[in-house]
Amino acid sequence: MINLSADERLPLYQRLRDHLAARIAARDWLPGDLIPSEGELAALHSISVGTVRKAIDRLVSEGLLDRQQGRGTYVRRARFNSSLFRFFRFQSESGERKVPESRILRREVMPAPSAAASALRIAEGAPVIHLSRLRMIDGEPLLSEEIWLERARFATLLDLPTDTFGDLLYPLYEDRCGQMVATAEETLTVEVSNSMQARLLKRDAGDPLIVIERVAFDPDRQPIEWRRSRGPADRFRYHVEIR
Amino acid sequence: MINLSADERLPLYQRLRDHLAARIAARDWLPGDLIPSEGELAALHSISVGTVRKAIDRLVSEGLLDRQQGRGTYVRRARFNSSLFRFFRFQSESGERKVPESRILRREVMPAPSAAASALRIAEGAPVIHLSRLRMIDGEPLLSEEIWLERARFATLLDLPTDTFGDLLYPLYEDRCGQMVATAEETLTVEVSNSMQARLLKRDAGDPLIVIERVAFDPDRQPIEWRRSRGPADRFRYHVEIR
DNA sequence: AAGTGGTCTAGACCACAGC
DNA sequence: CTGTGGTCTAGACCACTTC
């Protein structure tokens, strides 16, 4: 039997949820893996199957797990197709969505600026990796991104040539740094572009930009990445359902 | 005992969910009302409490019900305090949120323009009520709204002086027209203001605007209102959680 | 003290996947 | 056929609200 160590005042299913989330975060099970069956988990922790079900229900609704009747319960593969598809429309919507091309413009280690430090919950001035990146579709620039990562977690990124990063960062984080993005929070605002941003995005200075600030969390709810992306507002479109 | 009539192949909790949702749509219980306790519902339909709980869980996660431990389960009040609070920030965030003042600038009956007709799923040119409305906080204009309503449903609005409409339309729809808004869909884009919009919102022509197009649905999922609102982009802020 | 929702258990049976 | 998740039951005890 394995102990659920967390705060005893919390309900059992909550503690099991946290325990499972931690095991996923620790890459005990990788995305796509089958986790133990409900019965096995119940026996393992000496709790009832109903309680295990409730913990798993939570993780499914949080998007970490995926049930399949008759087969079992899987760790879900992270599929953040990036903010691009949620927030921007493309004229070239001819059928399939393409993954936008990415170009890393800059990579440096620096002391964490205060906004990045507070988003990542680390000390101001602690060493971070800063990336500048431009994302394009059909050669047209759509997002200019500034990305901050705690150096301790992502040191292996520094050994890799930036032109081998590929078009998506999150798979790179998983493969190279063992860091998995599970959820994220984004805040959108509108800004007027300065001349540098305008040049990057091939717009005119003074044109409106959408600014997307994102904090990405691992399955343990620790913030691991902070980024600020800017894209031309004329391409922006966002749809919500409210209830 | 009351029969859950729906398709017998569906799980019991699903059929109960549908039954309860229908009773809410039929205004059997009004927003704010206490529904019968879990035990009462179980006895009423001769099913077990666990099954009732699961049905109620669904409705809670769909936003139709609201549980309060020790008190009971309530029909959730539609609290669309307008897009204002979801999409805009206020400097005067000192404590409580105020309901913005509203001024109806214009009310007319007209043939439905094609965008309104397709959103409301009525014939193009069918008679609709068109309202223009300005929403302000502390005297500062924040949203300029154009609203379209099917005349058949909302005819009673035409008998009411517009200066008695009050600051919120949805309570008015409920009280005067028996029309209840349950859900909505919104699409956000960015536009550059023309001189008329700029004057209304006290900005300069050419300043960026957030455009919010909303279709509001009744509990039966029929569209009942279409509106297009414009607000100054410098006040815009939107937060999403992704998973 | 009585009534409500919240947690937890133990077990039955069903539906589906895979051998 | 076996093992998995999905549905449903019946009942215990806890935590909170109200009177």
Short mmCIF file of N, CA, C and O in Angstrom, two decimals, chain B residues 131-177:
data_model
loop_
_atom_site.label_atom_id
_atom_site.label_comp_id
_atom_site.label_asym_id
_atom_site.label_seq_id
_atom_site.Cartn_x
_atom_site.Cartn_y
_atom_site.Cartn_z
N LEU B 131 -32.53 48.26 -31.13
CA LEU B 131 -32.22 49.23 -30.09
C LEU B 131 -30.78 49.70 -30.24
O LEU B 131 -29.90 48.90 -30.56
N SER B 132 -30.54 50.99 -29.98
CA SER B 132 -29.17 51.49 -29.83
C SER B 132 -29.02 51.92 -28.39
O SER B 132 -29.92 52.57 -27.84
N ARG B 133 -27.91 51.58 -27.81
CA ARG B 133 -27.80 51.75 -26.37
C ARG B 133 -26.37 52.11 -26.05
O ARG B 133 -25.42 51.63 -26.67
N LEU B 134 -26.20 52.97 -25.04
CA LEU B 134 -24.87 53.37 -24.61
C LEU B 134 -24.73 53.00 -23.14
O LEU B 134 -25.62 53.28 -22.34
N ARG B 135 -23.63 52.37 -22.80
CA ARG B 135 -23.42 51.94 -21.42
C ARG B 135 -22.24 52.69 -20.84
O ARG B 135 -21.19 52.78 -21.45
N MET B 136 -22.43 53.19 -19.62
CA MET B 136 -21.43 54.06 -19.02
C MET B 136 -21.16 53.67 -17.58
O MET B 136 -22.04 53.16 -16.89
N ILE B 137 -19.94 53.93 -17.14
CA ILE B 137 -19.63 53.81 -15.71
C ILE B 137 -19.01 55.12 -15.27
O ILE B 137 -18.09 55.62 -15.91
N ASP B 138 -19.51 55.66 -14.18
CA ASP B 138 -19.05 56.95 -13.69
C ASP B 138 -19.10 57.99 -14.80
O ASP B 138 -18.20 58.83 -14.93
N GLY B 139 -20.12 57.90 -15.61
CA GLY B 139 -20.30 58.89 -16.66
C GLY B 139 -19.41 58.68 -17.87
O GLY B 139 -19.56 59.35 -18.88
N GLU B 140 -18.51 57.69 -17.78
CA GLU B 140 -17.63 57.47 -18.92
C GLU B 140 -18.21 56.38 -19.82
O GLU B 140 -18.52 55.28 -19.36
N PRO B 141 -18.35 56.68 -21.12
CA PRO B 141 -18.96 55.70 -22.03
C PRO B 141 -18.02 54.52 -22.27
O PRO B 141 -16.85 54.70 -22.55
N LEU B 142 -18.55 53.29 -22.14
CA LEU B 142 -17.70 52.10 -22.27
C LEU B 142 -18.13 51.15 -23.37
O LEU B 142 -17.32 50.41 -23.89
N LEU B 143 -19.40 51.14 -23.69
CA LEU B 143 -19.86 50.24 -24.74
C LEU B 143 -20.98 50.90 -25.52
O LEU B 143 -21.94 51.41 -24.93
N SER B 144 -20.86 50.84 -26.82
CA SER B 144 -21.95 51.29 -27.67
C SER B 144 -22.56 50.04 -28.30
O SER B 144 -21.85 49.25 -28.94
N GLU B 145 -23.87 49.84 -28.07
CA GLU B 145 -24.48 48.58 -28.46
C GLU B 145 -25.60 48.74 -29.47
O GLU B 145 -26.40 49.68 -29.38
N GLU B 146 -25.65 47.80 -30.40
CA GLU B 146 -26.77 47.68 -31.32
C GLU B 146 -27.42 46.34 -31.04
O GLU B 146 -26.74 45.31 -31.04
N ILE B 147 -28.74 46.36 -30.80
CA ILE B 147 -29.43 45.14 -30.37
C ILE B 147 -30.59 44.85 -31.30
O ILE B 147 -31.34 45.77 -31.66
N TRP B 148 -30.72 43.57 -31.68
CA TRP B 148 -31.85 43.16 -32.52
C TRP B 148 -32.65 42.05 -31.84
O TRP B 148 -32.07 41.09 -31.33
N LEU B 149 -33.99 42.22 -31.84
CA LEU B 149 -34.88 41.25 -31.20
C LEU B 149 -36.03 40.96 -32.16
O LEU B 149 -36.55 41.87 -32.82
N GLU B 150 -36.44 39.71 -32.22
CA GLU B 150 -37.59 39.37 -33.05
C GLU B 150 -38.83 40.10 -32.50
O GLU B 150 -39.10 40.03 -31.30
N ARG B 151 -39.56 40.80 -33.36
CA ARG B 151 -40.67 41.59 -32.85
C ARG B 151 -41.73 40.71 -32.19
O ARG B 151 -42.31 41.06 -31.16
N ALA B 152 -41.97 39.52 -32.79
CA ALA B 152 -43.02 38.64 -32.27
C ALA B 152 -42.80 38.31 -30.79
O ALA B 152 -43.75 38.30 -30.00
N ARG B 153 -41.58 38.07 -30.43
CA ARG B 153 -41.31 37.69 -29.03
C ARG B 153 -41.30 38.87 -28.09
O ARG B 153 -41.56 38.73 -26.89
N PHE B 154 -40.89 40.04 -28.61
CA PHE B 154 -40.60 41.15 -27.71
C PHE B 154 -41.52 42.35 -27.93
O PHE B 154 -41.19 43.47 -27.53
N ALA B 155 -42.69 42.11 -28.54
CA ALA B 155 -43.59 43.22 -28.87
C ALA B 155 -43.90 44.10 -27.67
O ALA B 155 -44.02 45.32 -27.80
N THR B 156 -44.00 43.52 -26.48
CA THR B 156 -44.37 44.32 -25.30
C THR B 156 -43.34 45.40 -25.00
O THR B 156 -43.65 46.39 -24.33
N LEU B 157 -42.11 45.21 -25.49
CA LEU B 157 -41.09 46.25 -25.26
C LEU B 157 -41.46 47.55 -25.94
O LEU B 157 -41.01 48.63 -25.53
N LEU B 158 -42.30 47.45 -27.01
CA LEU B 158 -42.62 48.65 -27.78
C LEU B 158 -43.58 49.56 -27.03
O LEU B 158 -43.70 50.74 -27.34
N ASP B 159 -44.29 49.00 -26.04
CA ASP B 159 -45.27 49.79 -25.29
C ASP B 159 -44.65 50.53 -24.13
O ASP B 159 -45.31 51.34 -23.47
N LEU B 160 -43.40 50.23 -23.85
CA LEU B 160 -42.75 50.74 -22.64
C LEU B 160 -41.88 51.95 -23.01
O LEU B 160 -41.11 51.87 -23.95
N PRO B 161 -41.99 53.05 -22.24
CA PRO B 161 -41.09 54.18 -22.52
C PRO B 161 -39.63 53.73 -22.34
O PRO B 161 -39.32 53.05 -21.36
N THR B 162 -38.76 54.11 -23.26
CA THR B 162 -37.38 53.60 -23.19
C THR B 162 -36.64 54.09 -21.96
O THR B 162 -35.69 53.45 -21.52
N ASP B 163 -37.10 55.22 -21.39
CA ASP B 163 -36.37 55.68 -20.20
C ASP B 163 -36.78 54.93 -18.94
O ASP B 163 -36.27 55.21 -17.85
N THR B 164 -37.68 53.96 -19.07
CA THR B 164 -38.00 53.11 -17.92
C THR B 164 -37.40 51.71 -18.07
O THR B 164 -37.70 50.82 -17.29
N PHE B 165 -36.55 51.54 -19.07
CA PHE B 165 -35.97 50.21 -19.32
C PHE B 165 -35.05 49.77 -18.19
O PHE B 165 -34.88 48.58 -17.94
N GLY B 166 -34.42 50.72 -17.54
CA GLY B 166 -33.46 50.36 -16.49
C GLY B 166 -32.10 50.05 -17.07
O GLY B 166 -31.88 50.17 -18.27
N ASP B 167 -31.19 49.61 -16.19
CA ASP B 167 -29.81 49.45 -16.61
C ASP B 167 -29.49 48.06 -17.16
O ASP B 167 -28.45 47.85 -17.75
N LEU B 168 -30.37 47.10 -16.94
CA LEU B 168 -30.11 45.75 -17.43
C LEU B 168 -31.28 45.28 -18.28
O LEU B 168 -32.44 45.40 -17.88
N LEU B 169 -30.99 44.73 -19.44
CA LEU B 169 -32.06 44.31 -20.33
C LEU B 169 -32.61 42.92 -19.99
O LEU B 169 -33.80 42.67 -20.15
N TYR B 170 -31.74 42.00 -19.55
CA TYR B 170 -32.21 40.62 -19.39
C TYR B 170 -33.31 40.47 -18.35
O TYR B 170 -34.28 39.73 -18.57
N PRO B 171 -33.21 41.17 -17.21
CA PRO B 171 -34.35 41.12 -16.28
C PRO B 171 -35.63 41.67 -16.92
O PRO B 171 -36.73 41.15 -16.68
N LEU B 172 -35.46 42.68 -17.76
CA LEU B 172 -36.61 43.26 -18.46
C LEU B 172 -37.23 42.23 -19.41
O LEU B 172 -38.46 42.08 -19.46
N TYR B 173 -36.37 41.52 -20.14
CA TYR B 173 -36.88 40.47 -21.03
C TYR B 173 -37.68 39.45 -20.23
O TYR B 173 -38.73 38.98 -20.67
N GLU B 174 -37.18 39.10 -19.05
CA GLU B 174 -37.87 38.09 -18.24
C GLU B 174 -39.20 38.61 -17.72
O GLU B 174 -40.23 37.95 -17.83
N ASP B 175 -39.15 39.82 -17.15
CA ASP B 175 -40.35 40.34 -16.49
C ASP B 175 -41.42 40.75 -17.49
O ASP B 175 -42.60 40.50 -17.28
N ARG B 176 -41.01 41.41 -18.57
CA ARG B 176 -42.00 41.98 -19.49
C ARG B 176 -42.35 41.07 -20.64
O ARG B 176 -43.44 41.18 -21.20
N CYS B 177 -41.41 40.24 -21.05
CA CYS B 177 -41.64 39.46 -22.27
C CYS B 177 -41.64 37.95 -22.02
O CYS B 177 -41.86 37.18 -22.96
#
